[in-house]
mmCIF file of C-alpha atoms and ligand atoms in Angstrom:
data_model
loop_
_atom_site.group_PDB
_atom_site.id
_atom_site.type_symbol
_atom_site.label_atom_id
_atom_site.label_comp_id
_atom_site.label_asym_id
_atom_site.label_seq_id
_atom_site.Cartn_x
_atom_site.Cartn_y
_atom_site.Cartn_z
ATOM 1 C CA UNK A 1 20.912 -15.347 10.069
ATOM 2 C CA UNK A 2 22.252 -17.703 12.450
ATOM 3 C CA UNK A 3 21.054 -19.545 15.517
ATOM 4 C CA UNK A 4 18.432 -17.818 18.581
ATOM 5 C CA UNK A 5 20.094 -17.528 21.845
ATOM 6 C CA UNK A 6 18.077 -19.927 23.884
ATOM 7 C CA UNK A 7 18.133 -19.894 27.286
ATOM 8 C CA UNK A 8 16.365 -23.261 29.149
ATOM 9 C CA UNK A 9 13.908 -22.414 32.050
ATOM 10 C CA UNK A 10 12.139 -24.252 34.899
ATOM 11 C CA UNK A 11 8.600 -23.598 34.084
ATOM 12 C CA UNK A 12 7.199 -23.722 37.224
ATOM 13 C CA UNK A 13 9.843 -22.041 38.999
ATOM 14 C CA UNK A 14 11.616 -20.108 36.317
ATOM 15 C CA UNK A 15 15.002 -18.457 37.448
ATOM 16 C CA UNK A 16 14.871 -15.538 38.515
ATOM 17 C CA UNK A 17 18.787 -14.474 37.160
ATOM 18 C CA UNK A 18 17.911 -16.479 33.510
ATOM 19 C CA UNK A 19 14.577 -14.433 33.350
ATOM 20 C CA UNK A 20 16.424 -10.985 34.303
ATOM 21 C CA UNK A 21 18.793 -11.598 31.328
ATOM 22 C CA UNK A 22 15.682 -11.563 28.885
ATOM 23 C CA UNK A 23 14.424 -8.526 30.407
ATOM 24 C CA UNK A 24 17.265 -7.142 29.319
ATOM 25 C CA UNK A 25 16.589 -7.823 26.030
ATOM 26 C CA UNK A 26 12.944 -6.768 25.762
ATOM 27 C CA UNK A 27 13.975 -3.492 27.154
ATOM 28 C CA UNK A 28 16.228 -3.212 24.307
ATOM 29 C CA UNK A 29 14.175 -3.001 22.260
ATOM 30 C CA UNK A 30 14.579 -7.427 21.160
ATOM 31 C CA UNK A 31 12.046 -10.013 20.650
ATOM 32 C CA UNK A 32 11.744 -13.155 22.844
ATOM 33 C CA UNK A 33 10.205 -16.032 22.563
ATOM 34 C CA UNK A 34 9.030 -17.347 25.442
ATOM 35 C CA UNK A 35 5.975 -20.064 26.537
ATOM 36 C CA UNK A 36 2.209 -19.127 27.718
ATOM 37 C CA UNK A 37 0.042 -22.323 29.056
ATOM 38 C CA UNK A 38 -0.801 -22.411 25.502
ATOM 39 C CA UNK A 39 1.204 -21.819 22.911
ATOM 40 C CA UNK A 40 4.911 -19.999 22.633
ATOM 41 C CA UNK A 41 4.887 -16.281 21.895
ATOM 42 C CA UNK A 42 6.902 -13.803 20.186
ATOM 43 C CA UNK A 43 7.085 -10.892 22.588
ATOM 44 C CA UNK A 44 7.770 -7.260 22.403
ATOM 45 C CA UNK A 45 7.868 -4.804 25.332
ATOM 46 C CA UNK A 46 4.548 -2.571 24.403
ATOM 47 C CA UNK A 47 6.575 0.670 25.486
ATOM 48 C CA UNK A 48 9.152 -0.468 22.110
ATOM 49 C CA UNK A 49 7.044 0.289 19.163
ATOM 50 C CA UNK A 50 10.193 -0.593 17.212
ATOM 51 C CA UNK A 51 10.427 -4.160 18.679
ATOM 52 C CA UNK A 52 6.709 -4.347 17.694
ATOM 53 C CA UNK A 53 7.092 -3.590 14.118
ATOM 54 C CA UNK A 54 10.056 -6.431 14.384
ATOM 55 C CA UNK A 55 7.283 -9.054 15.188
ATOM 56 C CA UNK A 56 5.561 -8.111 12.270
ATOM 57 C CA UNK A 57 8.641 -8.362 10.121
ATOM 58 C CA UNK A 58 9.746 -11.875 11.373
ATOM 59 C CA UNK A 59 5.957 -13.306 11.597
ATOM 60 C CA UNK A 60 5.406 -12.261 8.243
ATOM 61 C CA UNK A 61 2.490 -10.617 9.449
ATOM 62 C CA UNK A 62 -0.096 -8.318 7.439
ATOM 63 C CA UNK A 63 0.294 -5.211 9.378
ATOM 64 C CA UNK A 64 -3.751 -4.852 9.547
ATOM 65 C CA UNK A 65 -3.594 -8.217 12.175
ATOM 66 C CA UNK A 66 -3.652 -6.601 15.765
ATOM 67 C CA UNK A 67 -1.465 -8.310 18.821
ATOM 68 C CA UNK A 68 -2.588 -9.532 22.263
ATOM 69 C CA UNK A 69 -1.105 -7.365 25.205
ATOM 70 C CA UNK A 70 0.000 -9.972 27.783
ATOM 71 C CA UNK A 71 -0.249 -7.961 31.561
ATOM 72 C CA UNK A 72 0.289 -9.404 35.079
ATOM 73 C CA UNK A 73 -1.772 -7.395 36.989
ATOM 74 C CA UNK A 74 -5.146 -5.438 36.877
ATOM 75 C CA UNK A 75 -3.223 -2.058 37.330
ATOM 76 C CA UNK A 76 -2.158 -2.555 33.865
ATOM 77 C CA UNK A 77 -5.379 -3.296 32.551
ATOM 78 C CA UNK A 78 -6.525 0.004 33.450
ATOM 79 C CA UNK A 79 -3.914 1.527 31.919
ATOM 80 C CA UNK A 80 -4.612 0.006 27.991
ATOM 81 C CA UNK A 81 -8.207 -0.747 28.385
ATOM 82 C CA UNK A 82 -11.808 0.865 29.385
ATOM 83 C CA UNK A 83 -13.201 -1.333 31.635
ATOM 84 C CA UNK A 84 -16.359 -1.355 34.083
ATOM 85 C CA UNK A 85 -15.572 -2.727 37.728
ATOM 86 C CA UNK A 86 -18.446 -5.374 37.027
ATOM 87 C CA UNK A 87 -16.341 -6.922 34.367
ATOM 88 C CA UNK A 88 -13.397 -6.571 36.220
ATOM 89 C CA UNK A 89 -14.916 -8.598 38.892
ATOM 90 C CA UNK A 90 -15.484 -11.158 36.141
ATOM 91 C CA UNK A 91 -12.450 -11.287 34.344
ATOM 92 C CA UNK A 92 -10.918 -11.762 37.781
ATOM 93 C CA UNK A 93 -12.476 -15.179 38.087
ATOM 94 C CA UNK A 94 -11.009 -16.547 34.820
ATOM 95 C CA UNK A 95 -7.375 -14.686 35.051
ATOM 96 C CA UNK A 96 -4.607 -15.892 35.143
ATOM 97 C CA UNK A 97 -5.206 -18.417 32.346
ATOM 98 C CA UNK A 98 -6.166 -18.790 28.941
ATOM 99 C CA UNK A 99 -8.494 -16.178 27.739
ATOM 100 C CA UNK A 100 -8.359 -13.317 25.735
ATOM 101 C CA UNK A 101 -10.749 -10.651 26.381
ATOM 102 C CA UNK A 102 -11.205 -7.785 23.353
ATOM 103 C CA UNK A 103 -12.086 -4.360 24.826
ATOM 104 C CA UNK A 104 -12.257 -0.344 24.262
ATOM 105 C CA UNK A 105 -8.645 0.292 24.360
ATOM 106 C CA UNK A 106 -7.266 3.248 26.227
ATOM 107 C CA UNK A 107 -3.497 4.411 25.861
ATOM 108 C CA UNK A 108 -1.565 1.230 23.320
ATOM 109 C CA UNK A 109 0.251 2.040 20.416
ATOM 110 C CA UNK A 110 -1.458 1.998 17.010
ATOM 111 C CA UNK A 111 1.072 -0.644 16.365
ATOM 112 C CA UNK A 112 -0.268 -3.004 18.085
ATOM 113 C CA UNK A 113 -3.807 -2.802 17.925
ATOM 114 C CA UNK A 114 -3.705 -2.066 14.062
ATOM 115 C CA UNK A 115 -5.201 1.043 14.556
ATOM 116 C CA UNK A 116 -8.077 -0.375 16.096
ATOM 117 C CA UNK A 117 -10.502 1.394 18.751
ATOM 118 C CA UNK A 118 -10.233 -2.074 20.690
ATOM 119 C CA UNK A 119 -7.274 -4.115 22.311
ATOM 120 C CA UNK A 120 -7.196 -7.289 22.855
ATOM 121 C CA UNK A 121 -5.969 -8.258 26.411
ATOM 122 C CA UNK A 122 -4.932 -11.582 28.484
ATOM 123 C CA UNK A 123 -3.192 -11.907 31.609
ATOM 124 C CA UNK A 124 -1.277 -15.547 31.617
ATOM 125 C CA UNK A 125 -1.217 -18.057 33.690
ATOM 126 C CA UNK A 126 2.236 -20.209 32.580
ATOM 127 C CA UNK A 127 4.345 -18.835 35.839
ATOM 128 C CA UNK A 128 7.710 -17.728 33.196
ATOM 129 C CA UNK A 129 5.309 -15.422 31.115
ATOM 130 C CA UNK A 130 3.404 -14.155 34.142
ATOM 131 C CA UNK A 131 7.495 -13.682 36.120
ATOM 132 C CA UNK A 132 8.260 -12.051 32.953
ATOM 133 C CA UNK A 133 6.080 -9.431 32.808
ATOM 134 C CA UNK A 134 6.160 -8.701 36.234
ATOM 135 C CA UNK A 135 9.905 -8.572 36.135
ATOM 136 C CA UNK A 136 9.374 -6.368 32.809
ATOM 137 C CA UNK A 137 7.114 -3.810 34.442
ATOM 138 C CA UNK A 138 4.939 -3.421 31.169
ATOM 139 C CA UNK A 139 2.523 -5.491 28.796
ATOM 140 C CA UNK A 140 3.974 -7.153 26.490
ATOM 141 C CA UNK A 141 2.334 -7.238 22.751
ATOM 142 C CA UNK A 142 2.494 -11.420 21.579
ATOM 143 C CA UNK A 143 1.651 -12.847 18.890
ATOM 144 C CA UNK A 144 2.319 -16.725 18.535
ATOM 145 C CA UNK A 145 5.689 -17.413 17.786
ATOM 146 C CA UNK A 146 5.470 -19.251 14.213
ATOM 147 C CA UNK A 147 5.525 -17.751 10.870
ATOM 148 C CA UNK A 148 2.529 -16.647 9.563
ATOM 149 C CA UNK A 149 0.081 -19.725 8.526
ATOM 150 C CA UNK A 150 1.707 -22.462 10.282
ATOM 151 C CA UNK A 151 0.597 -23.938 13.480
ATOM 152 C CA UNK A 152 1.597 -22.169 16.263
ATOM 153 C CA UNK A 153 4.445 -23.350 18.580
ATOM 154 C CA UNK A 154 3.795 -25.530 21.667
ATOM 155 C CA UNK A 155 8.198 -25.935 22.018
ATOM 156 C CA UNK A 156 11.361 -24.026 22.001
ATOM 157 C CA UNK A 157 12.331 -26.295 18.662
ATOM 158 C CA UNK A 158 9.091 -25.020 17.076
ATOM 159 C CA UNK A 159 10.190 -21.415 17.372
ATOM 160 C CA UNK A 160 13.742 -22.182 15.955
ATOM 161 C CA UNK A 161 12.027 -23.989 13.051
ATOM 162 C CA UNK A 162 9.946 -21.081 12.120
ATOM 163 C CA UNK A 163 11.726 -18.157 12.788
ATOM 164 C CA UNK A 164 15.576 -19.141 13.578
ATOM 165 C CA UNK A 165 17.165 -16.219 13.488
ATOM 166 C CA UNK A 166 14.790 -13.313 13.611
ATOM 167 C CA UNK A 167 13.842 -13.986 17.068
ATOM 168 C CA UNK A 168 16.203 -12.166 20.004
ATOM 169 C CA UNK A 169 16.266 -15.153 21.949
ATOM 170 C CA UNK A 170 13.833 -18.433 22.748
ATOM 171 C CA UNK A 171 12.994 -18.802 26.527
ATOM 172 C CA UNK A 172 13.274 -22.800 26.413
ATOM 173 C CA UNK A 173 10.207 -23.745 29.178
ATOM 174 C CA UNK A 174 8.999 -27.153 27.938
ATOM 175 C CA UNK A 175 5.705 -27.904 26.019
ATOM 176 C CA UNK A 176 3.275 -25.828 26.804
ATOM 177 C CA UNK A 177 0.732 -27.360 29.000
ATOM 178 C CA UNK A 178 -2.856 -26.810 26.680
ATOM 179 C CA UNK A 179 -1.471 -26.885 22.815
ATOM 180 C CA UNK A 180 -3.876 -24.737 21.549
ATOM 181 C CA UNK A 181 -4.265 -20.823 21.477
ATOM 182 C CA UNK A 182 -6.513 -18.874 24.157
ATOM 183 C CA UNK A 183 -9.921 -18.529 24.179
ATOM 184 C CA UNK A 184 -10.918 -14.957 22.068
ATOM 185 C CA UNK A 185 -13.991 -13.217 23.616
ATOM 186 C CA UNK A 186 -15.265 -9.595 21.832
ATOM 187 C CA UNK A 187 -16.690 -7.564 25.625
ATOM 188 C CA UNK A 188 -17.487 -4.242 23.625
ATOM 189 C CA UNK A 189 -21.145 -5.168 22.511
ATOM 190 C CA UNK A 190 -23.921 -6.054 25.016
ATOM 191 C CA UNK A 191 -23.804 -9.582 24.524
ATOM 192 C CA UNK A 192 -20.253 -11.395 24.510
ATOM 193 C CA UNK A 193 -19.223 -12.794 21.001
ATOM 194 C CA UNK A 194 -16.734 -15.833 21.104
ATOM 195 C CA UNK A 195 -14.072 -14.850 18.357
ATOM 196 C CA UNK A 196 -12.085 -17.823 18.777
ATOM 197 C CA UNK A 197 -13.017 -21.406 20.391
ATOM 198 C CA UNK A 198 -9.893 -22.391 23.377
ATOM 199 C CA UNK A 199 -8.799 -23.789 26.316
ATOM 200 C CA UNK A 200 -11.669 -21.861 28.314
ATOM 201 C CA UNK A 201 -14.710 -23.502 27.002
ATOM 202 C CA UNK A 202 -17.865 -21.936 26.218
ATOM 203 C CA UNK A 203 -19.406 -23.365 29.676
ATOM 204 C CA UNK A 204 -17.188 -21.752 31.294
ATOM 205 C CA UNK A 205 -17.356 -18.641 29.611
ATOM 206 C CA UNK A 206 -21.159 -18.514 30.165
ATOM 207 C CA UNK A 207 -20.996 -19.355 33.696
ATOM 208 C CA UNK A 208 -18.853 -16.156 34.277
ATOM 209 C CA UNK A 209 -20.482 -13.746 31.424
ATOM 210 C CA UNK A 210 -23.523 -14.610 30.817
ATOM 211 C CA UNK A 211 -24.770 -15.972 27.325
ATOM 212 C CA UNK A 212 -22.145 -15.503 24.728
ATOM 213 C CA UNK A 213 -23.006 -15.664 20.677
ATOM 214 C CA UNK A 214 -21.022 -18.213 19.011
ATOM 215 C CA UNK A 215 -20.957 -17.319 15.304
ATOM 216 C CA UNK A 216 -20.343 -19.871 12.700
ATOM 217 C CA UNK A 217 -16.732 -18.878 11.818
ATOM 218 C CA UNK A 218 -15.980 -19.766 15.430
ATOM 219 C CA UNK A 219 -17.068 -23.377 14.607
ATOM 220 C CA UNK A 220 -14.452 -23.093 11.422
ATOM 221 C CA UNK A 221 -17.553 -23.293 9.600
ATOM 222 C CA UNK A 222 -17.412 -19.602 7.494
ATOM 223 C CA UNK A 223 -15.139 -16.690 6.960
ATOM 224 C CA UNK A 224 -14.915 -14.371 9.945
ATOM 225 C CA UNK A 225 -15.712 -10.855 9.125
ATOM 226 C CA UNK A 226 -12.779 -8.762 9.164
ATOM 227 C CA UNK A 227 -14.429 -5.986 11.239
ATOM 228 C CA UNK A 228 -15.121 -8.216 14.447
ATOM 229 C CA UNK A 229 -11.630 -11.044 13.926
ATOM 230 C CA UNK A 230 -9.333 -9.322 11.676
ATOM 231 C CA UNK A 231 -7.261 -12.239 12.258
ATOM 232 C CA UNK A 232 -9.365 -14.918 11.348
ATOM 233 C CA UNK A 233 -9.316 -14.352 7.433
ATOM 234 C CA UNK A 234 -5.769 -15.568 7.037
ATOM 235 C CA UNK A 235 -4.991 -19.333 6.321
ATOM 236 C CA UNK A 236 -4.192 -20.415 9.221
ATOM 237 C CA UNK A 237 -2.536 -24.086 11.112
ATOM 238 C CA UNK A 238 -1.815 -25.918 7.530
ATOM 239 C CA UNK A 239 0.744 -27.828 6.449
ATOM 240 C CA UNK A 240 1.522 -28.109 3.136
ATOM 241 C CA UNK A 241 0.290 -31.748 2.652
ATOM 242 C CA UNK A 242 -3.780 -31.961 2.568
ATOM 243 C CA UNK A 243 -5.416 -32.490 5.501
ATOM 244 C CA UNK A 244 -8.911 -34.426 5.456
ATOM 245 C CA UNK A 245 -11.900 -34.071 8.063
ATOM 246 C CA UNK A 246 -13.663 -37.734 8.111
ATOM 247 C CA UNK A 247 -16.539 -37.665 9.691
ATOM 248 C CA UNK A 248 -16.989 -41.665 8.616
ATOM 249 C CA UNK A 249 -15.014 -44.584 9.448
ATOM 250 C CA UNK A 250 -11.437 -43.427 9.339
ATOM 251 C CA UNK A 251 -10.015 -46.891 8.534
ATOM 252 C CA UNK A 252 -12.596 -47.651 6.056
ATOM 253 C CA UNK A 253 -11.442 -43.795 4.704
ATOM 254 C CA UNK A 254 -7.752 -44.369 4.828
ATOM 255 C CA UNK A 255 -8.235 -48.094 3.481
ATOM 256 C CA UNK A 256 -9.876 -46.548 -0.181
ATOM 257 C CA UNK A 257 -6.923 -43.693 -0.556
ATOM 258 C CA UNK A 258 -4.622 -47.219 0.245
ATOM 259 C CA UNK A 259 -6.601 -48.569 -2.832
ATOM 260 C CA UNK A 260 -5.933 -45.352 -4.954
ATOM 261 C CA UNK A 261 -2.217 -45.831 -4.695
ATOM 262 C CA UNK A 262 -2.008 -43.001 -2.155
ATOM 263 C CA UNK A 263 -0.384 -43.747 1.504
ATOM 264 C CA UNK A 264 -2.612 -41.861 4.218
ATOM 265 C CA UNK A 265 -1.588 -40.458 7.408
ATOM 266 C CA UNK A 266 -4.032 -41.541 10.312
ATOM 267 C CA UNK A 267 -4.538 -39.243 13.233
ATOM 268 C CA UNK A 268 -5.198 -41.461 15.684
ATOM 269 C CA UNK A 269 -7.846 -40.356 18.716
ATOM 270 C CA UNK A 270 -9.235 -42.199 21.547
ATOM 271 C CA UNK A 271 -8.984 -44.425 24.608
ATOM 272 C CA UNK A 272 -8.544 -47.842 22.471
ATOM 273 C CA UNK A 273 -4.674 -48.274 20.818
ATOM 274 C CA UNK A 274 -4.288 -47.824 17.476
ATOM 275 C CA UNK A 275 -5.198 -49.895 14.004
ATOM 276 C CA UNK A 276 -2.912 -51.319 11.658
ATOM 277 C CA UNK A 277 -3.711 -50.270 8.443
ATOM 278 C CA UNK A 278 -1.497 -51.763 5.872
ATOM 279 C CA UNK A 279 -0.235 -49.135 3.502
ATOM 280 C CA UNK A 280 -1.151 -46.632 6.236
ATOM 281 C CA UNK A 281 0.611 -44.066 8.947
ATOM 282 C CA UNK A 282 -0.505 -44.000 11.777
ATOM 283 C CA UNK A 283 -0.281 -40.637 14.564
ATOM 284 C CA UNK A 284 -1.255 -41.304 17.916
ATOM 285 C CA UNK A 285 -2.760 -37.831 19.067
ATOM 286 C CA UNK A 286 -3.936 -39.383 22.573
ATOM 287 C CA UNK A 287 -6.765 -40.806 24.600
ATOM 288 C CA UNK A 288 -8.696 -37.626 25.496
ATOM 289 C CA UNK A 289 -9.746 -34.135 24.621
ATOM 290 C CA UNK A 290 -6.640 -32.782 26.292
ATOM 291 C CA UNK A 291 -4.075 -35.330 25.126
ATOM 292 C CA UNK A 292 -5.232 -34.263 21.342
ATOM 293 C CA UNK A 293 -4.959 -30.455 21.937
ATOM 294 C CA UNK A 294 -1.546 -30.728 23.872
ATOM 295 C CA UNK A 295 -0.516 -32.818 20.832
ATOM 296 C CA UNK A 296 -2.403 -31.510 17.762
ATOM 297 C CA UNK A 297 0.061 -28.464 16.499
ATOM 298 C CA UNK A 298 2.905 -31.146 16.839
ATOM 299 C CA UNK A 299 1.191 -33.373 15.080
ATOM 300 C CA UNK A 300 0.505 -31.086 12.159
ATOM 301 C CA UNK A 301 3.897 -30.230 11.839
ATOM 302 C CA UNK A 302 4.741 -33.718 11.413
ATOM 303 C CA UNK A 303 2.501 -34.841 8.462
ATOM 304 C CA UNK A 304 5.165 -32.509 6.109
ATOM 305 C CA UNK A 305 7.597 -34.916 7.577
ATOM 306 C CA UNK A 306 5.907 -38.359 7.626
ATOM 307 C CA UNK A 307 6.437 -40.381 4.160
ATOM 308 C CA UNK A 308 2.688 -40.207 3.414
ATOM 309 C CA UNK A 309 0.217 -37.818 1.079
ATOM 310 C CA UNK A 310 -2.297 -36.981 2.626
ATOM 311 C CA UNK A 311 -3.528 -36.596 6.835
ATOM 312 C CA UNK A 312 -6.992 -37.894 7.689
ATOM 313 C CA UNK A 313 -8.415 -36.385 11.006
ATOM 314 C CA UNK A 314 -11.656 -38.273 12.669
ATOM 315 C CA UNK A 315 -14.200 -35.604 13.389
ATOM 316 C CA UNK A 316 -14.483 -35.492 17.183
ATOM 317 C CA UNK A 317 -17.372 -33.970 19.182
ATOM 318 C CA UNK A 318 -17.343 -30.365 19.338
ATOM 319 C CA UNK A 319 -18.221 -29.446 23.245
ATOM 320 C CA UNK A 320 -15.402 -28.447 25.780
ATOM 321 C CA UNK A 321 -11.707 -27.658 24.316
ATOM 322 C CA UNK A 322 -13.143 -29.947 21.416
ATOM 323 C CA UNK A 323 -14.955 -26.683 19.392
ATOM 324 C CA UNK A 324 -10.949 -25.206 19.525
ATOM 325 C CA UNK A 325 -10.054 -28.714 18.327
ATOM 326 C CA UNK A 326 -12.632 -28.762 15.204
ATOM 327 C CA UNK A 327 -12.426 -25.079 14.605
ATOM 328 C CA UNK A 328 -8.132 -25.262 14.289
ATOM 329 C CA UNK A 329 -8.257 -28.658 12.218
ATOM 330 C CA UNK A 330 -11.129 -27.131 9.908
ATOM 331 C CA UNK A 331 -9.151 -23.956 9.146
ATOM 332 C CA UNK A 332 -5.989 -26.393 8.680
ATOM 333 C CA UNK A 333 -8.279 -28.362 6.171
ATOM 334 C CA UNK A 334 -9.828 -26.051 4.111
ATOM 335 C CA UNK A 335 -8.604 -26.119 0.467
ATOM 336 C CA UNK A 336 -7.777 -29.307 0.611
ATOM 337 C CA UNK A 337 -8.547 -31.302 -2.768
ATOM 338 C CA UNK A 338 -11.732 -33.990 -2.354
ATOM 339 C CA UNK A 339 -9.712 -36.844 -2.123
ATOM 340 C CA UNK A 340 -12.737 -38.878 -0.532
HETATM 341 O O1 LIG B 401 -2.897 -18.148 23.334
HETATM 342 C C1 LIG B 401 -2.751 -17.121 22.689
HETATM 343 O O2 LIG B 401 -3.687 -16.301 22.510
HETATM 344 C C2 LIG B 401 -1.374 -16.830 22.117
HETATM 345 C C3 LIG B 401 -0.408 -16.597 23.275
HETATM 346 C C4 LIG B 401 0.957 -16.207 22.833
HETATM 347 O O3 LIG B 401 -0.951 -15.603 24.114
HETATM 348 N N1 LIG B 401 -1.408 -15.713 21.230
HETATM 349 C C5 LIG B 401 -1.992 -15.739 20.022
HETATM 350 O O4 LIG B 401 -1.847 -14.565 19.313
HETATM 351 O O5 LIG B 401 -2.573 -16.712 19.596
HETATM 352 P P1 LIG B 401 -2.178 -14.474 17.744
HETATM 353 O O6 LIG B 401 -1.732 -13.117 17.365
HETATM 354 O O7 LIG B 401 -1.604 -15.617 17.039
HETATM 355 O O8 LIG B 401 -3.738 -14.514 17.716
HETATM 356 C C6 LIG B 401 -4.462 -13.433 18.256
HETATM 357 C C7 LIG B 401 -5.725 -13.211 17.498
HETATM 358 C C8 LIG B 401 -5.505 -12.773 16.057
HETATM 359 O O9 LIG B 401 -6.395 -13.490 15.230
HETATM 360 C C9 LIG B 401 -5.892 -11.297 16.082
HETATM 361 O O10 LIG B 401 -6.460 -10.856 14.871
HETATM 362 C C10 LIG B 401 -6.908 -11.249 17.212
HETATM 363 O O11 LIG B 401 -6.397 -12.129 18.170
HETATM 364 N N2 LIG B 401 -7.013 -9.897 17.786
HETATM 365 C C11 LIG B 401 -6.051 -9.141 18.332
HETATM 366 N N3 LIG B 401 -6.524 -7.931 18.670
HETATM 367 C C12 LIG B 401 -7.836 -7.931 18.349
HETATM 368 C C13 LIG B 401 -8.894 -6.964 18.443
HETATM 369 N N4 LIG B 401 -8.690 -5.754 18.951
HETATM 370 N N5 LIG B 401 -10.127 -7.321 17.986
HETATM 371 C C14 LIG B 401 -10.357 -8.563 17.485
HETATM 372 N N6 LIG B 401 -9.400 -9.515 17.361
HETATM 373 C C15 LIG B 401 -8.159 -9.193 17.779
HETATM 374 MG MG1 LIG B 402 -1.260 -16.933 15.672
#
C-alpha cells in the first residue's frame, strides 16, 4: 500500500478544521495516528469494533494484548470503568497526563480489553489528543503506533516507517514532549501495583495513592506474569542489532569490542560532551534524565542505521523517569549475545 495521508498540526493549538477532518475518519470506521505527550498512537473510535480489530491487523498484534482507552473527561470514565469517588478524587490530581490507570471495566468491547474483566484507562494531556477526543465524543482504544516489537513512535516519520500504509492517516504534531510510554498502574487490588515504570514516577504515584508494589518485571528485571501485564511478555523496544547494558566504564567497554575487530555504538549520557573513541560511534542521548527519554526510542531506531555492530548503553540510576529508562533499555537488551 501506498503513502498515509498526513495532515501537520500545531500541537499546542491544533486546528480546529485539520482536527475535524480526522474525526471524520475515526467515525468511519479509519485508524489515525496521532501524538500523546508520550509517544504517537494508533487510534480507533471505541464505538468501531471494526476499526479496532484494524489496529490489531496493522500492529501485528497478538489479539490476547488489551488497548488503552484514551477519554477527555471523567463522564467517560464512568461510562467504561467501576470506579469509587475516592479514587476519582485521586486520579483527578494526576489527569491530564501520562498515566495509565487499570480498573474493573464496565461497558468496552471485548475487543479491546481482550476479554478482560479490567480496562485500562488514561486521559491525555498532549492538547491534539485531548481536542481529539473531545471533538470525537468517545474514547478512543490506542495502542502505540509502531509495529509490534519496535520502539514506539515519538514522530510522524516513525509511524510512516512502521506502518506506511495501514494507518488511515498520521496527525503530524511534532515530537512528542516525554519519549517514553505512560506510567501503567493495576487499581483493582488493595494495594496499587506499578505494571509499567513512566513519565509519572513512582514518587509521584505514592504521594497521590499511597504505597504502590513495584514488582521486579517493572525494573526489566523478570518476565511479567501474563495474568497482571499481558503485554509485558512480548519482546519489546529492540532493534535488530544487539544492544549492551554496561554498568562499567563505557569507553573502557567500547575500547575492548574496538580491540575484537567489532565497531561499537556509544550511547552517550550526561552533562560533560562526548569521548572520542577511535573505532567507535558515538550517540549523544542528552545531558539529563529527560533529554535521554525524549531521545531514547529515536535513538534505538538509529543503531539499525549507524555503520556499527553492536549499541552499548551506560547503566543510569534508576529513580524518577530513570526506572522507565532502565526498564525500556533492559527489555530492548535482553537476548543479546555476551559480547563483554
Ligand atoms: O503512553 C502510552 O501509554 C501510549 C499512548 C499512545 O497512550 N500507549 C501505549 O499503549 O503504550 P501500548 O498498547 O503500547 O501499551 C499498553 C500496555 C500493554 O502492555 C497492554 O498489555 C497493557 O498496557 N494493558 C492494556 N490493558 C490492560 C489491562 N486491562 N490490564 C493490564 N495491562 C493492560
Ligand atoms: Mg506499545
Amino acid at each position: 500500500m501506498g503513502a498515509p495521508r498526513i495532515i501537520k498540526v500545531d500541537p499546542l493549538r491544533p486546528e480546529r478544521d485539520r482536527l475535524a477532518e480526522v474525526v471524520d475518519v475515526l467515525r468511519g470506521g479509519g485508524i489515525v495516528a496521532f501524538p500523546t505527550e508520550t509517544v504517537y498512537g494508533l487510534g480507533a473510535s471505541v464505538a468501531r469494533v471494526d476499526a479496532v480489530a484494524k489496529i490489531f491487523r496493522a500492529k501485528g498484534r497478538p489479539q490476547d494484548n488489551p488497548l488503552i482507552v484514551h477519554i477527555a473527561a471523567f463522564d467517560q470514565l464512568h461510562e467504561i470503568a467501576v470506579v469509587d469517588s475516592h479514587i476519582v478524587d485521586k486520579l483527578a490530581e494526576v489527569w491530564p497526563g501520562p498515566v495509565t490507570v487499570v480498573l474493573k471495566r464496565r461497558r468496552v468491547p471485548d475487543a479491546v480489553t481482550a476479554g478482560r474483566n479490567t480496562v485500562a484507562v488514561r486521559m491525555p494531556g498532549h492538547p491534539v489528543a485531548l481536542a481529539l477526543i473531545e471533538l470525537l465524543g468517545e474514547p478512543v482504544a490506542a495502542p502505540s503506533a509502531n509495529r509490534a516489537g519496535k520502539p514506539s513512535p515519538t514522530a510522524a516519520q516513525h509511524v510512516v516507517e512502521d506502518l506506511n500504509g495501514d494507518v488511515d492517516l498520521v496527525v503530524d504534531g511534532g515530537e512528542t514532549f516525554f519519549g517514553v510510554e505512560s506510567t501503567i498502574v493495576d487499581l483493582t487490588q488493595e494495594t496499587p501495583i506499578l505494571l509499567r515504570p513512566g513519565p509519572l514516577t513512582v514518587e509521584e504515584l505514592e504521594r497521590v495513592f499511597g504505597p504502590v508494589k513495584v514488582p521486579d518485571f517493572a525494573r526489566g528485571l523478570s518476565e511479567a506474569e501474563a495474568a497482571l501485564a499481558p503485554g509485558m511478555k512480548y519482546r519489546h523496544y529492540a532493534p535488530e542489532k544487539p544492544l549492551l547494558v554496561v554498568t562499567t566504564d563505557i569507553v573502557a567497554a567500547a575500547s575492548t569490542l574496538v580491540g575484537r575487530g567489532l565497531t561499537p555504538c556509544i550511547y552517550w549520557v550526561g552533562p560533560e560532551g562526548p569521548p572520542r573513541v577511535d573505532g567507535a560511534r558515538v550517540m549523544v542521548l542528552g545531558r539529563d534524565p529527560y533529554e535521554v527519554a525524549r531521545n531514547l526510542y529515536g535513538g534505538l531506531r538509529m543503531l539499525d542505521k549507524e555503520e556499527c555492530d553492536v549499541g552499548l548503553f551506560p547503566a543510569i540510576e534508576e529513580k524518577g523517569i530513570g526506572l522507565a529508562i532502565m526498564n525500556r533499555v533492559r527489555k530492548a537488551s535482553r537476548g543479546s549475545p555476551g559480547l563483554l
